Amino acid sequence: MDRIDLRSDTVSWPTPEMRRAMAEAPVGDDVFGEDPTVNRLQERAAERLGKEAGLFVASGTMGNLVAVLAHCGRGDEVILGDRAHTHVYEAGGIAALGGVHPRAVPVQPDGTLPLDAIRAAIRPNDVHFPRTRLIALENTQGTVGGIPVPKSYIDAVGALAREHGIKLHIDGARIFNAATALRCDVADLVSAADSVTFCLSKGLCAPVGSVLVGSRAFIDEARRARKIVGGGMRQAGILAAAGLIALEQMTQRLDEDHTNARLFAEGLAAIPSIEIDLERVRTNMVFFSLRDQAGMSAQELAERLKAHNIWIMARDDRSFRAVTHYWIRQEHIAQVLDAIRKELP
Ligand code: TLP
């Protein structure tokens, strides 16, 4: 990449190997189900996550949207986190396009939704209420710092959902980061979920795309929902070819991103005008903030760092989120720390 870009892992460029695979990918018409590369990606993704079938979609947002459309009808309700990506950053798509009512429960600092709060939010069968059809979790939970949510919790939510005849969806945009940090098998981690979306285009470096996995019957429904939102693509094997490398190879190296995030966090902790909780750096995200003595706003520091060819995202006046990925190497971390030390008192 041509800059040190820590704003997100979504900024990561495809690798040279991906570009080659894209150029050479066998293709067909995927709306006819005839693209061999898309079909292979979908099969491999389903296998890897321990589900029956997969569906290649244009983005994480589309994966979550078609999952909700496939699980719920108009007027149904989904219980989800008040700081979940689907609730906050997906333009209200589930309500706008699906007529699905969101019931938000507070996300805890550990990325979970309290079980009691979920239980209390499940509607009784009463004509006054929407029907609770779905619980949606996020793993890793981005807004609280990329915190991985453990299998024991997901299993407990799964049991609660089953008890009430409700489905469980996981927005696993960074599920491989979660599995890496928790040192567990990804299929085992999501075994209680009926459906999972994961992104190929974040830390896994593919240029475009996510995969939604679940039962064969669910994926058939999701395919219809994808068509409705205009997500039926044609020779999408060009994109899926990069996705296969993302899935097979890039999922194996995420530890490196987590190590770099930790290195960065430890370096920041040694700078007096920076406040950071090292305990909360668990995957590839580093949340930190400026103390008063920094004498400048987060936006101002972000602006100054651009002169060092470093891009970083201010969350508000004081705080930042930095995200490591394939294109951020150990030497870049040292450069960024140097630049911050130069700019801060
Ligand atoms: N997240 C982006 C921004 O939209 C905030 C980022 O930079 O982190 N689920 C989760 C947990 C996500 O973090 C994101 C993207 C999505 C879904 C949506 O994925 P895309 O951008 O592919 O629609």
PDB file of C-alpha atoms in Angstrom, residues 28-35 38 42 55-59 62 208-210 226-227 230-237 239-240:
ATOM      1  CA  GLY A  28     -19.719 -18.455 -15.270  1.00  0.00           C
ATOM      2  CA  ASP A  29     -23.066 -16.793 -14.626  1.00  0.00           C
ATOM      3  CA  ASP A  30     -23.575 -16.910 -10.870  1.00  0.00           C
ATOM      4  CA  VAL A  31     -27.271 -15.955 -11.022  1.00  0.00           C
ATOM      5  CA  PHE A  32     -27.647 -19.264 -12.931  1.00  0.00           C
ATOM      6  CA  GLY A  33     -25.491 -20.884 -10.221  1.00  0.00           C
ATOM      7  CA  GLU A  34     -22.849 -21.570 -12.877  1.00  0.00           C
ATOM      8  CA  ASP A  35     -19.760 -19.766 -11.626  1.00  0.00           C
ATOM      9  CA  VAL A  38     -18.110 -18.711  -6.598  1.00  0.00           C
ATOM     10  CA  GLN A  42     -19.379 -20.962  -1.034  1.00  0.00           C
ATOM     11  CA  LEU A  55     -23.840 -17.504  -0.307  1.00  0.00           C
ATOM     12  CA  PHE A  56     -21.355 -14.996  -1.706  1.00  0.00           C
ATOM     13  CA  VAL A  57     -22.576 -11.426  -1.136  1.00  0.00           C
ATOM     14  CA  ALA A  58     -21.208  -8.024  -2.036  1.00  0.00           C
ATOM     15  CA  SER A  59     -20.531  -6.823   1.514  1.00  0.00           C
ATOM     16  CA  MET A  62     -25.565  -7.140   2.452  1.00  0.00           C
ATOM     17  CA  VAL A 208     -14.796  -7.194  -2.221  1.00  0.00           C
ATOM     18  CA  GLY A 209     -17.187  -9.593  -0.602  1.00  0.00           C
ATOM     19  CA  SER A 210     -18.542 -11.510   2.335  1.00  0.00           C
ATOM     20  CA  ARG A 226     -30.020 -11.231  -2.314  1.00  0.00           C
ATOM     21  CA  LYS A 227     -31.779 -11.051  -5.700  1.00  0.00           C
ATOM     22  CA  GLY A 230     -29.950  -6.415  -6.470  1.00  0.00           C
ATOM     23  CA  GLY A 231     -27.086  -8.516  -5.222  1.00  0.00           C
ATOM     24  CA  GLY A 232     -27.218 -11.230  -7.867  1.00  0.00           C
ATOM     25  CA  MET A 233     -23.864 -10.884  -9.614  1.00  0.00           C
ATOM     26  CA  ARG A 234     -22.771 -12.529 -12.861  1.00  0.00           C
ATOM     27  CA  GLN A 235     -19.096 -13.505 -13.439  1.00  0.00           C
ATOM     28  CA  ALA A 236     -18.385 -12.908  -9.767  1.00  0.00           C
ATOM     29  CA  GLY A 237     -15.738 -15.649  -9.814  1.00  0.00           C
ATOM     30  CA  LEU A 239     -13.995 -11.657  -6.903  1.00  0.00           C
ATOM     31  CA  ALA A 240     -14.474 -15.105  -5.382  1.00  0.00           C
TER      32      ALA A 240
END
